[in-house]
Amino acid sequence: MPIRPVDRVIAANQQLEGEGFPIRRPFPTPALMDFDPFLMLDEVGPVDYPPGRALGAPDHPHRGFETVSYVLSGEKLHEDSTGKTQLLRPGDVQWMTAGAGIVHSELPSPAFKAAGGRAHSFQIWVNLPKARKYAEPGYQHLPGDATPVAEQDGGRISVRVIAGAAFGVEAAIGTATPVWLQDWRLAPGAEAELPVPEDFNAAAYVFEGEARFGPDRASAGVGDFVVFGAGDRIVMRGGAGGGRFLLLAGAPLAEPVARYGPFVMNTEAELHAAFDDYRSGRMGVIARS
Ligand code: FE
């Protein structure tokens, strides 16, 4: 099998989310509605907040999929209807299984909000297969300093392996179906080749500098989502000033998707049931003292 070619390069949409914070979203957008098994990729910020002004997403529900938060800068406080509270610091990942239903809030930590500063993070939605949509809700917390890192070429290639594997380094996060999520840094001109299973969809989202991809070393800059075509491996090279990107890959579920707002199910009837269950309090509430 060949090196995966660059199929498409999609420029992220810029918009406001939650209480009004700026995001870049390559999908879902009119240019790219589906990237099975992923449902959404948001780069939140970077935005520099004065003291007291940082924004987040207060109490809201989810059902039927997983939400992944990866903090680059700033601090987030997660609270949820299972009674758990978790502070997320720079480098930390929260891989949350909404499953049958959870209500959570994702707000700046009180200390970060008071001090102000740069907020920069990723929010990624990963679909669950039909058989796991009603799984028990919960999350995996992966501290930044516990994230496995793979290095090659004397550190000119560095990969934070959040999910999946790279250069023999295995992730600490467990996923419901085969899903890879990795934070790659390539020094100027550093070139890497990574085997990626042929049945996976695969893409790269550049968020610092510039990187080059595929047999033609096509250039992609900040905000570009590079969708790879068929093949058994990916080739990547750091641009003139180096580049940093997220690698997203996974086995497509190939199941019907019915989505509305915070719910992602297989049928419209299941979406209606999700709204009913949320409105009637069956997904719980966040207990605050
Ligand atoms: Fe959420």
mmCIF file of C-alpha atoms and ligand atoms in Angstrom:
data_model
loop_
_atom_site.group_PDB
_atom_site.id
_atom_site.type_symbol
_atom_site.label_atom_id
_atom_site.label_comp_id
_atom_site.label_asym_id
_atom_site.label_seq_id
_atom_site.Cartn_x
_atom_site.Cartn_y
_atom_site.Cartn_z
ATOM 1 C CA MET A 1 0.000 0.000 0.000
ATOM 2 C CA PRO A 2 1.148 3.553 -0.712
ATOM 3 C CA ILE A 3 1.778 6.550 1.488
ATOM 4 C CA ARG A 4 -1.567 8.161 2.235
ATOM 5 C CA PRO A 5 -2.084 11.137 -0.113
ATOM 6 C CA VAL A 6 -3.563 14.444 1.040
ATOM 7 C CA ASP A 7 -7.189 14.160 -0.023
ATOM 8 C CA ARG A 8 -8.417 17.569 1.101
ATOM 9 C CA VAL A 9 -7.269 20.551 3.155
ATOM 10 C CA ILE A 10 -10.103 22.280 4.999
ATOM 11 C CA ALA A 11 -9.665 25.701 6.590
ATOM 12 C CA ALA A 12 -11.301 25.855 10.040
ATOM 13 C CA ASN A 13 -14.325 28.095 10.590
ATOM 14 C CA GLN A 14 -13.879 30.791 13.217
ATOM 15 C CA GLN A 15 -16.882 31.308 15.492
ATOM 16 C CA LEU A 16 -18.031 31.803 19.101
ATOM 17 C CA GLU A 17 -19.155 28.986 21.436
ATOM 18 C CA GLY A 18 -20.401 28.541 25.025
ATOM 19 C CA GLU A 19 -20.577 31.861 26.857
ATOM 20 C CA GLY A 20 -18.945 33.508 23.826
ATOM 21 C CA PHE A 21 -15.369 32.262 23.597
ATOM 22 C CA PRO A 22 -13.618 32.138 20.199
ATOM 23 C CA ILE A 23 -12.982 28.789 18.525
ATOM 24 C CA ARG A 24 -11.626 27.385 15.284
ATOM 25 C CA ARG A 25 -13.726 24.456 13.997
ATOM 26 C CA PRO A 26 -12.661 22.430 10.953
ATOM 27 C CA PHE A 27 -15.639 20.075 11.360
ATOM 28 C CA PRO A 28 -18.538 19.711 11.418
ATOM 29 C CA THR A 29 -18.861 22.509 8.873
ATOM 30 C CA PRO A 30 -20.504 22.672 5.445
ATOM 31 C CA ALA A 31 -17.102 21.771 3.955
ATOM 32 C CA LEU A 32 -16.782 18.639 6.096
ATOM 33 C CA MET A 33 -19.799 17.258 7.971
ATOM 34 C CA ASP A 34 -18.480 13.798 8.817
ATOM 35 C CA PHE A 35 -15.152 12.436 9.901
ATOM 36 C CA ASP A 36 -16.188 9.070 11.337
ATOM 37 C CA PRO A 37 -15.604 8.122 14.179
ATOM 38 C CA PHE A 38 -14.942 11.759 15.174
ATOM 39 C CA LEU A 39 -17.888 14.156 15.483
ATOM 40 C CA MET A 40 -16.253 17.502 16.158
ATOM 41 C CA LEU A 41 -12.918 19.236 16.571
ATOM 42 C CA ASP A 42 -12.728 22.652 18.235
ATOM 43 C CA GLU A 43 -9.550 24.583 18.917
ATOM 44 C CA VAL A 44 -10.605 26.879 21.765
ATOM 45 C CA GLY A 45 -8.628 30.118 21.634
ATOM 46 C CA PRO A 46 -5.860 30.975 22.031
ATOM 47 C CA VAL A 47 -7.427 33.977 23.736
ATOM 48 C CA ASP A 48 -5.875 36.319 26.309
ATOM 49 C CA TYR A 49 -8.308 37.187 29.088
ATOM 50 C CA PRO A 50 -7.982 40.124 31.459
ATOM 51 C CA PRO A 51 -8.578 39.289 35.161
ATOM 52 C CA GLY A 52 -12.173 38.211 35.866
ATOM 53 C CA ARG A 53 -13.198 37.799 32.223
ATOM 54 C CA ALA A 54 -12.413 34.195 31.202
ATOM 55 C CA LEU A 55 -15.392 32.293 29.758
ATOM 56 C CA GLY A 56 -16.414 28.644 29.605
ATOM 57 C CA ALA A 57 -19.405 26.344 29.173
ATOM 58 C CA PRO A 58 -21.721 26.130 32.215
ATOM 59 C CA ASP A 59 -23.988 23.152 33.038
ATOM 60 C CA HIS A 60 -25.086 21.211 29.951
ATOM 61 C CA PRO A 61 -25.823 17.556 29.123
ATOM 62 C CA HIS A 62 -24.319 14.996 26.752
ATOM 63 C CA ARG A 63 -25.415 11.517 25.677
ATOM 64 C CA GLY A 64 -24.234 8.916 23.205
ATOM 65 C CA PHE A 65 -20.566 9.804 22.648
ATOM 66 C CA GLU A 66 -17.282 10.883 24.274
ATOM 67 C CA THR A 67 -15.891 14.376 24.821
ATOM 68 C CA VAL A 68 -12.161 14.941 25.030
ATOM 69 C CA SER A 69 -10.624 18.076 26.561
ATOM 70 C CA TYR A 70 -6.921 18.758 26.049
ATOM 71 C CA VAL A 71 -5.624 21.879 27.760
ATOM 72 C CA LEU A 72 -2.611 23.708 26.314
ATOM 73 C CA SER A 73 -2.793 26.894 28.387
ATOM 74 C CA GLY A 74 -5.011 28.120 31.237
ATOM 75 C CA GLU A 75 -6.976 26.014 33.725
ATOM 76 C CA LYS A 76 -10.407 24.422 33.486
ATOM 77 C CA LEU A 77 -12.640 23.163 36.239
ATOM 78 C CA HIS A 78 -14.851 20.180 35.358
ATOM 79 C CA GLU A 79 -17.866 19.363 37.540
ATOM 80 C CA ASP A 80 -20.456 16.728 36.694
ATOM 81 C CA SER A 81 -23.710 15.053 37.727
ATOM 82 C CA THR A 82 -21.917 11.911 38.932
ATOM 83 C CA GLY A 83 -20.531 14.086 41.742
ATOM 84 C CA LYS A 84 -16.990 14.401 40.396
ATOM 85 C CA THR A 85 -14.841 17.522 40.197
ATOM 86 C CA GLN A 86 -11.570 17.716 38.287
ATOM 87 C CA LEU A 87 -9.110 20.534 37.731
ATOM 88 C CA LEU A 88 -7.439 20.444 34.305
ATOM 89 C CA ARG A 89 -4.028 22.093 34.057
ATOM 90 C CA PRO A 90 -1.902 22.700 30.943
ATOM 91 C CA GLY A 91 -1.019 19.341 29.373
ATOM 92 C CA ASP A 92 -3.910 17.495 31.029
ATOM 93 C CA VAL A 93 -6.440 15.441 29.104
ATOM 94 C CA GLN A 94 -9.943 14.482 30.157
ATOM 95 C CA TRP A 95 -11.516 11.689 28.111
ATOM 96 C CA MET A 96 -15.157 11.698 29.178
ATOM 97 C CA THR A 97 -17.646 8.987 28.307
ATOM 98 C CA ALA A 98 -21.044 10.674 28.289
ATOM 99 C CA GLY A 99 -22.669 7.324 27.523
ATOM 100 C CA ALA A 100 -26.216 7.122 28.891
ATOM 101 C CA GLY A 101 -26.090 10.745 29.989
ATOM 102 C CA ILE A 102 -24.146 13.234 32.070
ATOM 103 C CA VAL A 103 -24.497 16.899 32.930
ATOM 104 C CA HIS A 104 -21.203 18.754 33.273
ATOM 105 C CA SER A 105 -19.747 22.224 33.397
ATOM 106 C CA GLU A 106 -16.458 23.265 31.837
ATOM 107 C CA LEU A 107 -15.477 26.611 33.298
ATOM 108 C CA PRO A 108 -12.221 28.448 33.902
ATOM 109 C CA SER A 109 -10.877 27.510 37.342
ATOM 110 C CA PRO A 110 -11.579 30.248 39.924
ATOM 111 C CA ALA A 111 -7.825 30.950 40.228
ATOM 112 C CA PHE A 112 -7.354 31.250 36.462
ATOM 113 C CA LYS A 113 -10.432 33.415 36.091
ATOM 114 C CA ALA A 114 -9.246 35.763 38.853
ATOM 115 C CA ALA A 115 -5.725 36.089 37.470
ATOM 116 C CA GLY A 116 -6.585 36.101 33.760
ATOM 117 C CA GLY A 117 -4.170 34.886 31.112
ATOM 118 C CA ARG A 118 -4.062 32.795 27.983
ATOM 119 C CA ALA A 119 -6.705 30.116 27.462
ATOM 120 C CA HIS A 120 -5.985 27.559 24.757
ATOM 121 C CA SER A 121 -7.404 24.056 24.547
ATOM 122 C CA PHE A 122 -8.983 21.441 22.330
ATOM 123 C CA GLN A 123 -12.453 19.961 22.562
ATOM 124 C CA ILE A 124 -12.922 16.804 20.522
ATOM 125 C CA TRP A 125 -16.050 14.666 20.227
ATOM 126 C CA VAL A 126 -15.616 10.973 19.516
ATOM 127 C CA ASN A 127 -18.618 8.850 18.623
ATOM 128 C CA LEU A 128 -19.584 5.711 20.520
ATOM 129 C CA PRO A 129 -20.830 2.604 18.723
ATOM 130 C CA LYS A 130 -24.516 1.745 19.068
ATOM 131 C CA ALA A 131 -23.705 -0.952 21.625
ATOM 132 C CA ARG A 132 -21.930 1.581 23.911
ATOM 133 C CA LYS A 133 -24.176 4.655 23.628
ATOM 134 C CA TYR A 134 -25.847 3.890 26.947
ATOM 135 C CA ALA A 135 -22.605 3.043 28.774
ATOM 136 C CA GLU A 136 -22.169 4.252 32.343
ATOM 137 C CA PRO A 137 -20.950 7.887 32.313
ATOM 138 C CA GLY A 138 -17.499 8.734 33.668
ATOM 139 C CA TYR A 139 -14.084 9.974 32.605
ATOM 140 C CA GLN A 140 -10.406 9.154 32.382
ATOM 141 C CA HIS A 141 -8.092 11.912 33.621
ATOM 142 C CA LEU A 142 -4.596 11.909 32.130
ATOM 143 C CA PRO A 143 -2.240 14.409 33.791
ATOM 144 C CA GLY A 144 0.176 16.114 31.417
ATOM 145 C CA ASP A 145 3.239 14.727 33.189
ATOM 146 C CA ALA A 146 1.838 11.172 32.893
ATOM 147 C CA THR A 147 1.183 11.390 29.137
ATOM 148 C CA PRO A 148 3.441 8.985 27.212
ATOM 149 C CA VAL A 149 5.834 10.810 24.863
ATOM 150 C CA ALA A 150 7.597 9.253 21.867
ATOM 151 C CA GLU A 151 10.736 10.932 20.533
ATOM 152 C CA GLN A 152 12.808 10.323 17.414
ATOM 153 C CA ASP A 153 15.697 12.025 15.649
ATOM 154 C CA GLY A 154 17.199 13.360 18.905
ATOM 155 C CA GLY A 155 13.938 15.020 19.951
ATOM 156 C CA ARG A 156 13.326 16.788 16.617
ATOM 157 C CA ILE A 157 10.251 14.594 16.380
ATOM 158 C CA SER A 158 8.154 14.551 19.551
ATOM 159 C CA VAL A 159 4.725 12.965 19.981
ATOM 160 C CA ARG A 160 2.424 13.144 22.983
ATOM 161 C CA VAL A 161 0.513 9.883 22.654
ATOM 162 C CA ILE A 162 -2.923 10.620 24.142
ATOM 163 C CA ALA A 163 -4.575 7.716 22.331
ATOM 164 C CA GLY A 164 -3.218 5.055 19.991
ATOM 165 C CA ALA A 165 0.477 4.364 19.486
ATOM 166 C CA ALA A 166 3.523 5.967 17.861
ATOM 167 C CA PHE A 167 7.067 4.573 17.521
ATOM 168 C CA GLY A 168 6.222 1.748 19.913
ATOM 169 C CA VAL A 169 4.897 4.067 22.637
ATOM 170 C CA GLU A 170 1.377 3.125 23.737
ATOM 171 C CA ALA A 171 -1.238 5.535 25.087
ATOM 172 C CA ALA A 172 -2.472 5.481 28.666
ATOM 173 C CA ILE A 173 -6.064 6.274 27.648
ATOM 174 C CA GLY A 174 -8.404 3.405 26.796
ATOM 175 C CA THR A 175 -10.917 3.955 23.981
ATOM 176 C CA ALA A 176 -14.203 2.182 23.213
ATOM 177 C CA THR A 177 -13.186 1.558 19.590
ATOM 178 C CA PRO A 178 -9.808 2.050 17.850
ATOM 179 C CA VAL A 179 -9.133 5.814 18.069
ATOM 180 C CA TRP A 180 -5.836 7.683 17.907
ATOM 181 C CA LEU A 181 -5.236 11.202 19.194
ATOM 182 C CA GLN A 182 -1.690 12.527 19.259
ATOM 183 C CA ASP A 183 0.049 15.911 19.637
ATOM 184 C CA TRP A 184 2.956 16.028 17.181
ATOM 185 C CA ARG A 185 5.851 18.511 17.079
ATOM 186 C CA LEU A 186 8.278 18.483 14.175
ATOM 187 C CA ALA A 187 11.416 20.623 14.067
ATOM 188 C CA PRO A 188 12.178 22.422 10.770
ATOM 189 C CA GLY A 189 12.708 19.769 8.103
ATOM 190 C CA ALA A 190 12.293 16.822 10.506
ATOM 191 C CA GLU A 191 10.487 14.041 8.674
ATOM 192 C CA ALA A 192 8.499 11.179 10.165
ATOM 193 C CA GLU A 193 6.689 8.179 8.765
ATOM 194 C CA LEU A 194 3.946 6.577 10.832
ATOM 195 C CA PRO A 195 2.111 3.365 9.990
ATOM 196 C CA VAL A 196 -1.648 3.921 10.372
ATOM 197 C CA PRO A 197 -4.033 0.984 9.861
ATOM 198 C CA GLU A 198 -5.546 0.954 6.382
ATOM 199 C CA ASP A 199 -9.124 0.809 7.678
ATOM 200 C CA PHE A 200 -8.708 4.047 9.704
ATOM 201 C CA ASN A 201 -9.801 7.491 8.662
ATOM 202 C CA ALA A 202 -6.896 9.846 9.363
ATOM 203 C CA ALA A 203 -6.305 13.604 9.456
ATOM 204 C CA ALA A 204 -3.963 16.229 10.885
ATOM 205 C CA TYR A 205 -4.942 19.618 12.328
ATOM 206 C CA VAL A 206 -2.131 22.192 12.363
ATOM 207 C CA PHE A 207 -2.178 24.658 15.269
ATOM 208 C CA GLU A 208 1.385 26.025 15.358
ATOM 209 C CA GLY A 209 3.752 26.884 12.527
ATOM 210 C CA GLU A 210 3.656 24.860 9.340
ATOM 211 C CA ALA A 211 3.924 21.201 8.420
ATOM 212 C CA ARG A 212 4.012 19.245 5.171
ATOM 213 C CA PHE A 213 2.136 16.061 4.482
ATOM 214 C CA GLY A 214 1.809 13.219 2.012
ATOM 215 C CA PRO A 215 3.955 12.051 -0.910
ATOM 216 C CA ASP A 216 3.979 15.612 -2.320
ATOM 217 C CA ARG A 217 4.785 17.224 1.069
ATOM 218 C CA ALA A 218 1.769 19.544 0.720
ATOM 219 C CA SER A 219 2.032 22.552 3.030
ATOM 220 C CA ALA A 220 -0.538 23.214 5.803
ATOM 221 C CA GLY A 221 -0.607 26.110 8.264
ATOM 222 C CA VAL A 222 -2.465 27.100 11.430
ATOM 223 C CA GLY A 223 -6.156 26.214 11.203
ATOM 224 C CA ASP A 224 -5.747 23.736 8.336
ATOM 225 C CA PHE A 225 -7.321 20.273 8.674
ATOM 226 C CA VAL A 226 -5.559 17.827 6.379
ATOM 227 C CA VAL A 227 -7.637 14.750 5.456
ATOM 228 C CA PHE A 228 -5.617 11.769 4.252
ATOM 229 C CA GLY A 229 -6.682 9.327 1.551
ATOM 230 C CA ALA A 230 -6.125 5.582 1.340
ATOM 231 C CA GLY A 231 -2.808 4.026 2.265
ATOM 232 C CA ASP A 232 -1.040 2.295 5.118
ATOM 233 C CA ARG A 233 1.195 5.090 6.412
ATOM 234 C CA ILE A 234 1.452 8.843 6.820
ATOM 235 C CA VAL A 235 4.469 10.993 5.984
ATOM 236 C CA MET A 236 4.932 14.307 7.794
ATOM 237 C CA ARG A 237 7.635 16.968 7.725
ATOM 238 C CA GLY A 238 8.205 20.107 9.787
ATOM 239 C CA GLY A 239 7.922 23.379 7.809
ATOM 240 C CA ALA A 240 10.552 26.120 7.743
ATOM 241 C CA GLY A 241 9.862 27.204 11.337
ATOM 242 C CA GLY A 242 8.719 23.769 12.522
ATOM 243 C CA GLY A 243 5.137 22.705 13.068
ATOM 244 C CA ARG A 244 2.758 21.298 15.634
ATOM 245 C CA PHE A 245 -0.445 19.430 14.880
ATOM 246 C CA LEU A 246 -2.975 17.000 16.254
ATOM 247 C CA LEU A 247 -3.169 13.642 14.532
ATOM 248 C CA LEU A 248 -6.683 12.182 14.587
ATOM 249 C CA ALA A 249 -7.288 8.668 13.305
ATOM 250 C CA GLY A 250 -9.759 5.909 13.951
ATOM 251 C CA ALA A 251 -11.780 3.031 12.624
ATOM 252 C CA PRO A 252 -15.055 4.384 11.207
ATOM 253 C CA LEU A 253 -18.173 3.106 12.977
ATOM 254 C CA ALA A 254 -20.251 3.244 9.764
ATOM 255 C CA GLU A 255 -23.486 3.523 11.747
ATOM 256 C CA PRO A 256 -26.369 5.990 11.315
ATOM 257 C CA VAL A 257 -25.753 9.312 13.097
ATOM 258 C CA ALA A 258 -28.632 11.373 14.492
ATOM 259 C CA ARG A 259 -27.238 14.469 16.221
ATOM 260 C CA TYR A 260 -28.702 17.552 17.728
ATOM 261 C CA GLY A 261 -26.857 19.903 20.069
ATOM 262 C CA PRO A 262 -25.279 17.905 22.892
ATOM 263 C CA PHE A 263 -26.746 14.515 21.921
ATOM 264 C CA VAL A 264 -25.489 12.082 19.293
ATOM 265 C CA MET A 265 -27.564 8.952 18.774
ATOM 266 C CA ASN A 266 -28.447 6.554 15.943
ATOM 267 C CA THR A 267 -32.111 7.551 15.407
ATOM 268 C CA GLU A 268 -34.370 10.592 15.720
ATOM 269 C CA ALA A 269 -36.471 8.707 18.294
ATOM 270 C CA GLU A 270 -33.387 8.276 20.477
ATOM 271 C CA LEU A 271 -32.691 12.017 20.187
ATOM 272 C CA HIS A 272 -36.228 12.828 21.366
ATOM 273 C CA ALA A 273 -35.790 10.409 24.273
ATOM 274 C CA ALA A 274 -32.506 12.130 25.167
ATOM 275 C CA PHE A 275 -34.220 15.540 25.328
ATOM 276 C CA ASP A 276 -37.062 14.099 27.420
ATOM 277 C CA ASP A 277 -34.654 12.406 29.810
ATOM 278 C CA TYR A 278 -32.588 15.582 30.188
ATOM 279 C CA ARG A 279 -35.618 17.867 30.694
ATOM 280 C CA SER A 280 -37.120 15.554 33.280
ATOM 281 C CA GLY A 281 -33.861 15.405 35.230
ATOM 282 C CA ARG A 282 -32.990 11.784 34.454
ATOM 283 C CA MET A 283 -29.440 12.773 33.453
ATOM 284 C CA GLY A 284 -29.000 14.264 36.906
ATOM 285 C CA VAL A 285 -27.825 17.680 38.032
ATOM 286 C CA ILE A 286 -24.551 19.022 39.356
ATOM 287 C CA ALA A 287 -24.794 19.163 43.138
ATOM 288 C CA ARG A 288 -23.052 22.256 44.460
ATOM 289 C CA SER A 289 -22.724 23.030 48.137
HETATM 290 FE FE FE B 1 -19.578 19.535 27.294
#
